[in-house]
């Protein structure tokens, strides 16, 4: 009696016929059904994202409440690393200048490749009393040394290279008349020159007045005044002098010039060029900042130099800039930074270049930071459940009152976007799987019927090219 309710009536096996074409179509059908089943299963496990907006109150429970990290990787092709300062200011009144912790400055050559890095540790500190008090008193007693007529050798653009090429060791200071630091250096410079002459040291000292020879100073890469450079038979020995500007220190630096050159060569610096090799700088690092409106600024700062605004060009390329919660461990931080999915979401800069088309150009970028929280995520997603995306609005302008700079203003939205991945009901998943499998089976059955009826399948797998051609002509 129950046989009357059979929807799937069987056909006698002896009237079925297996064909090569049917086998090929069945294999294709099985592959398609498997692929569709796996894709549907992955979609079911992953869930569908549902976006909502709510008030951000996570910081009340966080261990690092009210703070997060800013990560950056920015190249300045026309500014050397010597005086670039990374500063942070915010609405709470916090102001930190020239941050060095977690910040790395990489010098670049004219082609944009990394140049040799010379750490300050390789500089040999001058011992106390290298120049005796008696020597200094003798120099001070000779008042003629400090007269304008007894100035050190003054170099000009026409004879600069010829003069430095003619001396084994030469110490040259680049200065301008209106610089107070340069004026304070003059008596020290003349005293050091007089002492070196008395000691018969193989070092000549000279001065370039950049007020009258700006192009020469620009070619030499001089942006800050005074700048002291060491030359060996006309070749610049990097880095520029960074020690104290005292008679004792300058005399010691001059007399140990050979040691400085050896240290520079060991570090891989180029000591076969008249002018310095590094002309740019890449600044990489991360900063711990408060979650309040603030500003990160890249500018030139020094408490012992005067800068020439005419030579400062803050064209820059932003390779990366992003925000993230403070990680609990260093390994967690590395995992986040190496996760390309996170980086693609949180940094929209795409190595964009911002050029200074006019002199004295300051660049300002305004970032609106929004927190995204991801819930119930399936496999295949980034490690972080909370990330920060931001919008970018940039502009530049010429300033006649301050040194050019690059400023990133950031402000956090009080609202957060919650993205929750919700899975469909299990019966919806089963229904979809049945539809995909059944649909594929039906479509491939039609294809098999067409191939069998037209004889195309038999001709295709028989290897008879003439029969295949006749079948195609008959079909057309």
PDB file of N, CA and C in Angstrom, residues 223-307:
ATOM      1  N   UNK A 223      71.325  73.802   6.255  1.00  0.00           N
ATOM      2  CA  UNK A 223      70.023  74.390   6.568  1.00  0.00           C
ATOM      3  C   UNK A 223      70.079  75.135   7.891  1.00  0.00           C
ATOM      4  N   UNK A 224      70.907  74.638   8.824  1.00  0.00           N
ATOM      5  CA  UNK A 224      71.016  75.235  10.154  1.00  0.00           C
ATOM      6  C   UNK A 224      72.371  75.939  10.291  1.00  0.00           C
ATOM      7  N   UNK A 225      72.355  77.058  10.983  1.00  0.00           N
ATOM      8  CA  UNK A 225      73.587  77.837  11.193  1.00  0.00           C
ATOM      9  C   UNK A 225      73.858  77.968  12.694  1.00  0.00           C
ATOM     10  N   UNK A 226      75.141  77.851  13.114  1.00  0.00           N
ATOM     11  CA  UNK A 226      76.281  77.472  12.273  1.00  0.00           C
ATOM     12  C   UNK A 226      76.348  75.960  12.068  1.00  0.00           C
ATOM     13  N   UNK A 227      76.899  75.555  10.931  1.00  0.00           N
ATOM     14  CA  UNK A 227      77.161  74.148  10.645  1.00  0.00           C
ATOM     15  C   UNK A 227      78.660  73.967  10.429  1.00  0.00           C
ATOM     16  N   UNK A 228      79.236  73.005  11.116  1.00  0.00           N
ATOM     17  CA  UNK A 228      80.683  72.748  11.028  1.00  0.00           C
ATOM     18  C   UNK A 228      80.897  71.423  10.310  1.00  0.00           C
ATOM     19  N   UNK A 229      81.699  71.456   9.240  1.00  0.00           N
ATOM     20  CA  UNK A 229      81.950  70.269   8.428  1.00  0.00           C
ATOM     21  C   UNK A 229      83.441  69.974   8.372  1.00  0.00           C
ATOM     22  N   UNK A 230      83.759  68.685   8.337  1.00  0.00           N
ATOM     23  CA  UNK A 230      85.142  68.224   8.231  1.00  0.00           C
ATOM     24  C   UNK A 230      85.384  67.699   6.821  1.00  0.00           C
ATOM     25  N   UNK A 231      86.516  68.096   6.211  1.00  0.00           N
ATOM     26  CA  UNK A 231      86.872  67.665   4.862  1.00  0.00           C
ATOM     27  C   UNK A 231      88.259  67.018   4.881  1.00  0.00           C
ATOM     28  N   UNK A 232      88.400  65.979   4.054  1.00  0.00           N
ATOM     29  CA  UNK A 232      89.698  65.310   3.879  1.00  0.00           C
ATOM     30  C   UNK A 232      90.040  65.331   2.390  1.00  0.00           C
ATOM     31  N   UNK A 233      91.003  66.166   2.033  1.00  0.00           N
ATOM     32  CA  UNK A 233      91.371  66.378   0.625  1.00  0.00           C
ATOM     33  C   UNK A 233      90.119  66.665  -0.222  1.00  0.00           C
ATOM     34  N   UNK A 234      89.292  67.532   0.280  1.00  0.00           N
ATOM     35  CA  UNK A 234      88.108  67.966  -0.461  1.00  0.00           C
ATOM     36  C   UNK A 234      86.885  67.105  -0.308  1.00  0.00           C
ATOM     37  N   UNK A 235      86.984  65.954   0.338  1.00  0.00           N
ATOM     38  CA  UNK A 235      85.843  65.060   0.520  1.00  0.00           C
ATOM     39  C   UNK A 235      85.240  65.235   1.910  1.00  0.00           C
ATOM     40  N   UNK A 236      83.931  65.379   1.945  1.00  0.00           N
ATOM     41  CA  UNK A 236      83.233  65.590   3.207  1.00  0.00           C
ATOM     42  C   UNK A 236      83.250  64.324   4.056  1.00  0.00           C
ATOM     43  N   UNK A 237      83.585  64.474   5.336  1.00  0.00           N
ATOM     44  CA  UNK A 237      83.576  63.354   6.275  1.00  0.00           C
ATOM     45  C   UNK A 237      82.324  63.491   7.145  1.00  0.00           C
ATOM     46  N   UNK A 238      81.322  62.641   6.938  1.00  0.00           N
ATOM     47  CA  UNK A 238      80.095  62.746   7.739  1.00  0.00           C
ATOM     48  C   UNK A 238      80.292  62.147   9.123  1.00  0.00           C
ATOM     49  N   UNK A 239      79.421  62.500  10.072  1.00  0.00           N
ATOM     50  CA  UNK A 239      78.376  63.504   9.960  1.00  0.00           C
ATOM     51  C   UNK A 239      78.918  64.892  10.269  1.00  0.00           C
ATOM     52  N   UNK A 240      78.067  65.909  10.149  1.00  0.00           N
ATOM     53  CA  UNK A 240      78.469  67.248  10.569  1.00  0.00           C
ATOM     54  C   UNK A 240      78.749  67.253  12.075  1.00  0.00           C
ATOM     55  N   UNK A 241      79.595  68.158  12.496  1.00  0.00           N
ATOM     56  CA  UNK A 241      79.995  68.225  13.902  1.00  0.00           C
ATOM     57  C   UNK A 241      78.778  68.502  14.788  1.00  0.00           C
ATOM     58  N   UNK A 242      78.622  67.665  15.840  1.00  0.00           N
ATOM     59  CA  UNK A 242      77.490  67.801  16.757  1.00  0.00           C
ATOM     60  C   UNK A 242      77.930  67.985  18.206  1.00  0.00           C
ATOM     61  N   UNK A 243      79.226  68.190  18.407  1.00  0.00           N
ATOM     62  CA  UNK A 243      79.722  68.335  19.762  1.00  0.00           C
ATOM     63  C   UNK A 243      79.517  69.725  20.336  1.00  0.00           C
ATOM     64  N   UNK A 244      80.099  69.940  21.506  1.00  0.00           N
ATOM     65  CA  UNK A 244      79.987  71.239  22.154  1.00  0.00           C
ATOM     66  C   UNK A 244      80.827  72.272  21.401  1.00  0.00           C
ATOM     67  N   UNK A 245      80.368  73.484  21.410  1.00  0.00           N
ATOM     68  CA  UNK A 245      81.108  74.553  20.722  1.00  0.00           C
ATOM     69  C   UNK A 245      82.014  75.278  21.713  1.00  0.00           C
ATOM     70  N   UNK A 246      82.980  74.528  22.209  1.00  0.00           N
ATOM     71  CA  UNK A 246      83.993  75.093  23.096  1.00  0.00           C
ATOM     72  C   UNK A 246      85.358  74.916  22.437  1.00  0.00           C
ATOM     73  N   UNK A 247      86.322  75.701  22.886  1.00  0.00           N
ATOM     74  CA  UNK A 247      87.674  75.593  22.337  1.00  0.00           C
ATOM     75  C   UNK A 247      88.213  74.184  22.563  1.00  0.00           C
ATOM     76  N   UNK A 248      88.010  73.655  23.757  1.00  0.00           N
ATOM     77  CA  UNK A 248      88.512  72.328  24.102  1.00  0.00           C
ATOM     78  C   UNK A 248      87.949  71.261  23.161  1.00  0.00           C
ATOM     79  N   UNK A 249      86.634  71.301  22.905  1.00  0.00           N
ATOM     80  CA  UNK A 249      85.998  70.267  22.091  1.00  0.00           C
ATOM     81  C   UNK A 249      86.349  70.408  20.615  1.00  0.00           C
ATOM     82  N   UNK A 250      86.366  71.626  20.106  1.00  0.00           N
ATOM     83  CA  UNK A 250      86.657  71.811  18.683  1.00  0.00           C
ATOM     84  C   UNK A 250      88.110  71.442  18.370  1.00  0.00           C
ATOM     85  N   UNK A 251      89.030  71.816  19.233  1.00  0.00           N
ATOM     86  CA  UNK A 251      90.440  71.453  19.019  1.00  0.00           C
ATOM     87  C   UNK A 251      90.602  69.933  19.063  1.00  0.00           C
ATOM     88  N   UNK A 252      89.963  69.294  20.022  1.00  0.00           N
ATOM     89  CA  UNK A 252      90.053  67.824  20.113  1.00  0.00           C
ATOM     90  C   UNK A 252      89.460  67.178  18.867  1.00  0.00           C
ATOM     91  N   UNK A 253      88.322  67.678  18.385  1.00  0.00           N
ATOM     92  CA  UNK A 253      87.681  67.137  17.175  1.00  0.00           C
ATOM     93  C   UNK A 253      88.621  67.260  15.977  1.00  0.00           C
ATOM     94  N   UNK A 254      89.277  68.419  15.845  1.00  0.00           N
ATOM     95  CA  UNK A 254      90.184  68.636  14.718  1.00  0.00           C
ATOM     96  C   UNK A 254      91.394  67.708  14.797  1.00  0.00           C
ATOM     97  N   UNK A 255      91.924  67.525  15.977  1.00  0.00           N
ATOM     98  CA  UNK A 255      93.141  66.720  16.119  1.00  0.00           C
ATOM     99  C   UNK A 255      92.865  65.214  16.026  1.00  0.00           C
ATOM    100  N   UNK A 256      91.614  64.817  16.196  1.00  0.00           N
ATOM    101  CA  UNK A 256      91.263  63.390  16.066  1.00  0.00           C
ATOM    102  C   UNK A 256      90.449  63.150  14.800  1.00  0.00           C
ATOM    103  N   UNK A 257      90.651  64.015  13.797  1.00  0.00           N
ATOM    104  CA  UNK A 257      89.881  63.920  12.554  1.00  0.00           C
ATOM    105  C   UNK A 257      90.060  62.563  11.879  1.00  0.00           C
ATOM    106  N   UNK A 258      91.268  62.038  11.942  1.00  0.00           N
ATOM    107  CA  UNK A 258      91.537  60.753  11.290  1.00  0.00           C
ATOM    108  C   UNK A 258      90.687  59.639  11.913  1.00  0.00           C
ATOM    109  N   UNK A 259      90.502  59.688  13.237  1.00  0.00           N
ATOM    110  CA  UNK A 259      89.681  58.679  13.911  1.00  0.00           C
ATOM    111  C   UNK A 259      88.217  58.789  13.491  1.00  0.00           C
ATOM    112  N   UNK A 260      87.746  60.014  13.347  1.00  0.00           N
ATOM    113  CA  UNK A 260      86.355  60.214  12.924  1.00  0.00           C
ATOM    114  C   UNK A 260      86.140  59.665  11.521  1.00  0.00           C
ATOM    115  N   UNK A 261      87.103  59.883  10.648  1.00  0.00           N
ATOM    116  CA  UNK A 261      86.994  59.368   9.280  1.00  0.00           C
ATOM    117  C   UNK A 261      86.960  57.845   9.284  1.00  0.00           C
ATOM    118  N   UNK A 262      87.785  57.223  10.091  1.00  0.00           N
ATOM    119  CA  UNK A 262      87.811  55.760  10.176  1.00  0.00           C
ATOM    120  C   UNK A 262      86.466  55.218  10.671  1.00  0.00           C
ATOM    121  N   UNK A 263      85.888  55.871  11.677  1.00  0.00           N
ATOM    122  CA  UNK A 263      84.595  55.434  12.206  1.00  0.00           C
ATOM    123  C   UNK A 263      83.502  55.581  11.148  1.00  0.00           C
ATOM    124  N   UNK A 264      83.568  56.671  10.374  1.00  0.00           N
ATOM    125  CA  UNK A 264      82.575  56.881   9.322  1.00  0.00           C
ATOM    126  C   UNK A 264      82.687  55.806   8.246  1.00  0.00           C
ATOM    127  N   UNK A 265      83.896  55.443   7.887  1.00  0.00           N
ATOM    128  CA  UNK A 265      84.097  54.404   6.879  1.00  0.00           C
ATOM    129  C   UNK A 265      83.614  53.049   7.383  1.00  0.00           C
ATOM    130  N   UNK A 266      83.841  52.753   8.658  1.00  0.00           N
ATOM    131  CA  UNK A 266      83.370  51.494   9.231  1.00  0.00           C
ATOM    132  C   UNK A 266      81.843  51.408   9.192  1.00  0.00           C
ATOM    133  N   UNK A 267      81.192  52.546   9.363  1.00  0.00           N
ATOM    134  CA  UNK A 267      79.725  52.582   9.345  1.00  0.00           C
ATOM    135  C   UNK A 267      79.169  52.532   7.932  1.00  0.00           C
ATOM    136  N   UNK A 268      80.045  52.548   6.923  1.00  0.00           N
ATOM    137  CA  UNK A 268      79.593  52.479   5.531  1.00  0.00           C
ATOM    138  C   UNK A 268      79.250  53.807   4.916  1.00  0.00           C
ATOM    139  N   UNK A 269      79.675  54.919   5.541  1.00  0.00           N
ATOM    140  CA  UNK A 269      79.367  56.246   4.998  1.00  0.00           C
ATOM    141  C   UNK A 269      80.227  56.541   3.770  1.00  0.00           C
ATOM    142  N   UNK A 270      79.685  57.346   2.883  1.00  0.00           N
ATOM    143  CA  UNK A 270      80.415  57.761   1.687  1.00  0.00           C
ATOM    144  C   UNK A 270      81.338  58.921   2.052  1.00  0.00           C
ATOM    145  N   UNK A 271      82.655  58.704   1.941  1.00  0.00           N
ATOM    146  CA  UNK A 271      83.631  59.744   2.278  1.00  0.00           C
ATOM    147  C   UNK A 271      84.420  60.147   1.033  1.00  0.00           C
ATOM    148  N   UNK A 272      83.782  60.003  -0.138  1.00  0.00           N
ATOM    149  CA  UNK A 272      84.453  60.343  -1.394  1.00  0.00           C
ATOM    150  C   UNK A 272      83.690  61.389  -2.183  1.00  0.00           C
ATOM    151  N   UNK A 273      82.915  62.206  -1.479  1.00  0.00           N
ATOM    152  CA  UNK A 273      82.137  63.257  -2.140  1.00  0.00           C
ATOM    153  C   UNK A 273      82.356  64.581  -1.416  1.00  0.00           C
ATOM    154  N   UNK A 274      82.326  65.665  -2.180  1.00  0.00           N
ATOM    155  CA  UNK A 274      82.540  66.985  -1.572  1.00  0.00           C
ATOM    156  C   UNK A 274      81.404  67.352  -0.635  1.00  0.00           C
ATOM    157  N   UNK A 275      80.188  66.942  -0.981  1.00  0.00           N
ATOM    158  CA  UNK A 275      79.022  67.305  -0.177  1.00  0.00           C
ATOM    159  C   UNK A 275      78.391  66.043   0.415  1.00  0.00           C
ATOM    160  N   UNK A 276      77.602  66.221   1.451  1.00  0.00           N
ATOM    161  CA  UNK A 276      77.039  65.102   2.188  1.00  0.00           C
ATOM    162  C   UNK A 276      76.129  64.283   1.296  1.00  0.00           C
ATOM    163  N   UNK A 277      76.119  62.977   1.556  1.00  0.00           N
ATOM    164  CA  UNK A 277      75.361  62.042   0.738  1.00  0.00           C
ATOM    165  C   UNK A 277      73.881  62.049   1.100  1.00  0.00           C
ATOM    166  N   UNK A 278      73.576  62.095   2.396  1.00  0.00           N
ATOM    167  CA  UNK A 278      72.175  62.033   2.811  1.00  0.00           C
ATOM    168  C   UNK A 278      71.508  63.389   2.644  1.00  0.00           C
ATOM    169  N   UNK A 279      70.392  63.392   1.928  1.00  0.00           N
ATOM    170  CA  UNK A 279      69.659  64.635   1.683  1.00  0.00           C
ATOM    171  C   UNK A 279      68.221  64.548   2.182  1.00  0.00           C
ATOM    172  N   UNK A 280      67.771  63.345   2.546  1.00  0.00           N
ATOM    173  CA  UNK A 280      66.400  63.167   3.015  1.00  0.00           C
ATOM    174  C   UNK A 280      66.354  62.308   4.257  1.00  0.00           C
ATOM    175  N   UNK A 281      65.130  62.021   4.712  1.00  0.00           N
ATOM    176  CA  UNK A 281      64.982  61.263   5.955  1.00  0.00           C
ATOM    177  C   UNK A 281      63.617  60.583   5.984  1.00  0.00           C
ATOM    178  N   UNK A 282      63.611  59.336   6.440  1.00  0.00           N
ATOM    179  CA  UNK A 282      62.365  58.631   6.713  1.00  0.00           C
ATOM    180  C   UNK A 282      62.207  58.500   8.223  1.00  0.00           C
ATOM    181  N   UNK A 283      61.064  58.921   8.734  1.00  0.00           N
ATOM    182  CA  UNK A 283      60.799  58.872  10.175  1.00  0.00           C
ATOM    183  C   UNK A 283      59.742  57.798  10.421  1.00  0.00           C
ATOM    184  N   UNK A 284      60.107  56.786  11.214  1.00  0.00           N
ATOM    185  CA  UNK A 284      59.230  55.652  11.488  1.00  0.00           C
ATOM    186  C   UNK A 284      59.103  55.495  12.998  1.00  0.00           C
ATOM    187  N   UNK A 285      57.891  55.166  13.454  1.00  0.00           N
ATOM    188  CA  UNK A 285      57.749  54.923  14.885  1.00  0.00           C
ATOM    189  C   UNK A 285      56.304  54.885  15.325  1.00  0.00           C
ATOM    190  N   UNK A 286      56.092  54.900  16.629  1.00  0.00           N
ATOM    191  CA  UNK A 286      54.751  54.955  17.197  1.00  0.00           C
ATOM    192  C   UNK A 286      54.786  55.772  18.484  1.00  0.00           C
ATOM    193  N   UNK A 287      53.683  56.455  18.764  1.00  0.00           N
ATOM    194  CA  UNK A 287      53.590  57.355  19.904  1.00  0.00           C
ATOM    195  C   UNK A 287      52.406  56.970  20.781  1.00  0.00           C
ATOM    196  N   UNK A 288      52.562  57.145  22.058  1.00  0.00           N
ATOM    197  CA  UNK A 288      51.500  56.914  23.037  1.00  0.00           C
ATOM    198  C   UNK A 288      50.838  58.260  23.315  1.00  0.00           C
ATOM    199  N   UNK A 289      49.581  58.423  22.916  1.00  0.00           N
ATOM    200  CA  UNK A 289      48.912  59.725  23.042  1.00  0.00           C
ATOM    201  C   UNK A 289      47.569  59.553  23.738  1.00  0.00           C
ATOM    202  N   UNK A 290      47.065  60.661  24.270  1.00  0.00           N
ATOM    203  CA  UNK A 290      45.757  60.656  24.923  1.00  0.00           C
ATOM    204  C   UNK A 290      44.640  60.637  23.881  1.00  0.00           C
ATOM    205  N   UNK A 291      43.509  60.072  24.280  1.00  0.00           N
ATOM    206  CA  UNK A 291      42.353  60.023  23.385  1.00  0.00           C
ATOM    207  C   UNK A 291      41.553  61.318  23.483  1.00  0.00           C
ATOM    208  N   UNK A 292      42.215  62.400  23.152  1.00  0.00           N
ATOM    209  CA  UNK A 292      41.587  63.719  23.096  1.00  0.00           C
ATOM    210  C   UNK A 292      42.105  64.396  21.834  1.00  0.00           C
ATOM    211  N   UNK A 293      41.433  65.430  21.357  1.00  0.00           N
ATOM    212  CA  UNK A 293      41.942  66.131  20.164  1.00  0.00           C
ATOM    213  C   UNK A 293      43.376  66.582  20.380  1.00  0.00           C
ATOM    214  N   UNK A 294      44.205  66.352  19.394  1.00  0.00           N
ATOM    215  CA  UNK A 294      45.614  66.700  19.528  1.00  0.00           C
ATOM    216  C   UNK A 294      46.282  66.884  18.187  1.00  0.00           C
ATOM    217  N   UNK A 295      47.602  67.012  18.232  1.00  0.00           N
ATOM    218  CA  UNK A 295      48.366  67.270  17.012  1.00  0.00           C
ATOM    219  C   UNK A 295      49.733  66.612  17.114  1.00  0.00           C
ATOM    220  N   UNK A 296      50.133  65.969  16.030  1.00  0.00           N
ATOM    221  CA  UNK A 296      51.493  65.450  15.882  1.00  0.00           C
ATOM    222  C   UNK A 296      52.183  66.302  14.828  1.00  0.00           C
ATOM    223  N   UNK A 297      53.334  66.831  15.178  1.00  0.00           N
ATOM    224  CA  UNK A 297      54.010  67.776  14.291  1.00  0.00           C
ATOM    225  C   UNK A 297      55.434  67.326  13.988  1.00  0.00           C
ATOM    226  N   UNK A 298      55.809  67.458  12.719  1.00  0.00           N
ATOM    227  CA  UNK A 298      57.183  67.214  12.276  1.00  0.00           C
ATOM    228  C   UNK A 298      57.758  68.552  11.827  1.00  0.00           C
ATOM    229  N   UNK A 299      58.831  68.988  12.494  1.00  0.00           N
ATOM    230  CA  UNK A 299      59.400  70.296  12.199  1.00  0.00           C
ATOM    231  C   UNK A 299      60.893  70.268  12.497  1.00  0.00           C
ATOM    232  N   UNK A 300      61.554  71.399  12.285  1.00  0.00           N
ATOM    233  CA  UNK A 300      62.972  71.524  12.597  1.00  0.00           C
ATOM    234  C   UNK A 300      63.127  72.262  13.913  1.00  0.00           C
ATOM    235  N   UNK A 301      63.928  71.683  14.821  1.00  0.00           N
ATOM    236  CA  UNK A 301      64.139  72.314  16.123  1.00  0.00           C
ATOM    237  C   UNK A 301      65.581  72.119  16.558  1.00  0.00           C
ATOM    238  N   UNK A 302      66.120  73.141  17.186  1.00  0.00           N
ATOM    239  CA  UNK A 302      67.447  73.062  17.786  1.00  0.00           C
ATOM    240  C   UNK A 302      67.608  74.252  18.724  1.00  0.00           C
ATOM    241  N   UNK A 303      68.239  73.998  19.862  1.00  0.00           N
ATOM    242  CA  UNK A 303      68.474  75.081  20.811  1.00  0.00           C
ATOM    243  C   UNK A 303      69.862  75.695  20.620  1.00  0.00           C
ATOM    244  N   UNK A 304      70.552  75.314  19.509  1.00  0.00           N
ATOM    245  CA  UNK A 304      71.872  75.877  19.245  1.00  0.00           C
ATOM    246  C   UNK A 304      72.063  76.257  17.775  1.00  0.00           C
ATOM    247  N   UNK A 305      70.965  76.351  17.036  1.00  0.00           N
ATOM    248  CA  UNK A 305      71.065  76.683  15.622  1.00  0.00           C
ATOM    249  C   UNK A 305      69.970  77.676  15.235  1.00  0.00           C
ATOM    250  N   UNK A 306      70.250  78.385  14.155  1.00  0.00           N
ATOM    251  CA  UNK A 306      69.251  79.221  13.489  1.00  0.00           C
ATOM    252  C   UNK A 306      69.018  78.618  12.102  1.00  0.00           C
ATOM    253  N   UNK A 307      67.759  78.486  11.721  1.00  0.00           N
ATOM    254  CA  UNK A 307      67.436  77.834  10.451  1.00  0.00           C
ATOM    255  C   UNK A 307      67.143  78.862   9.359  1.00  0.00           C
TER     256      UNK A 307
END
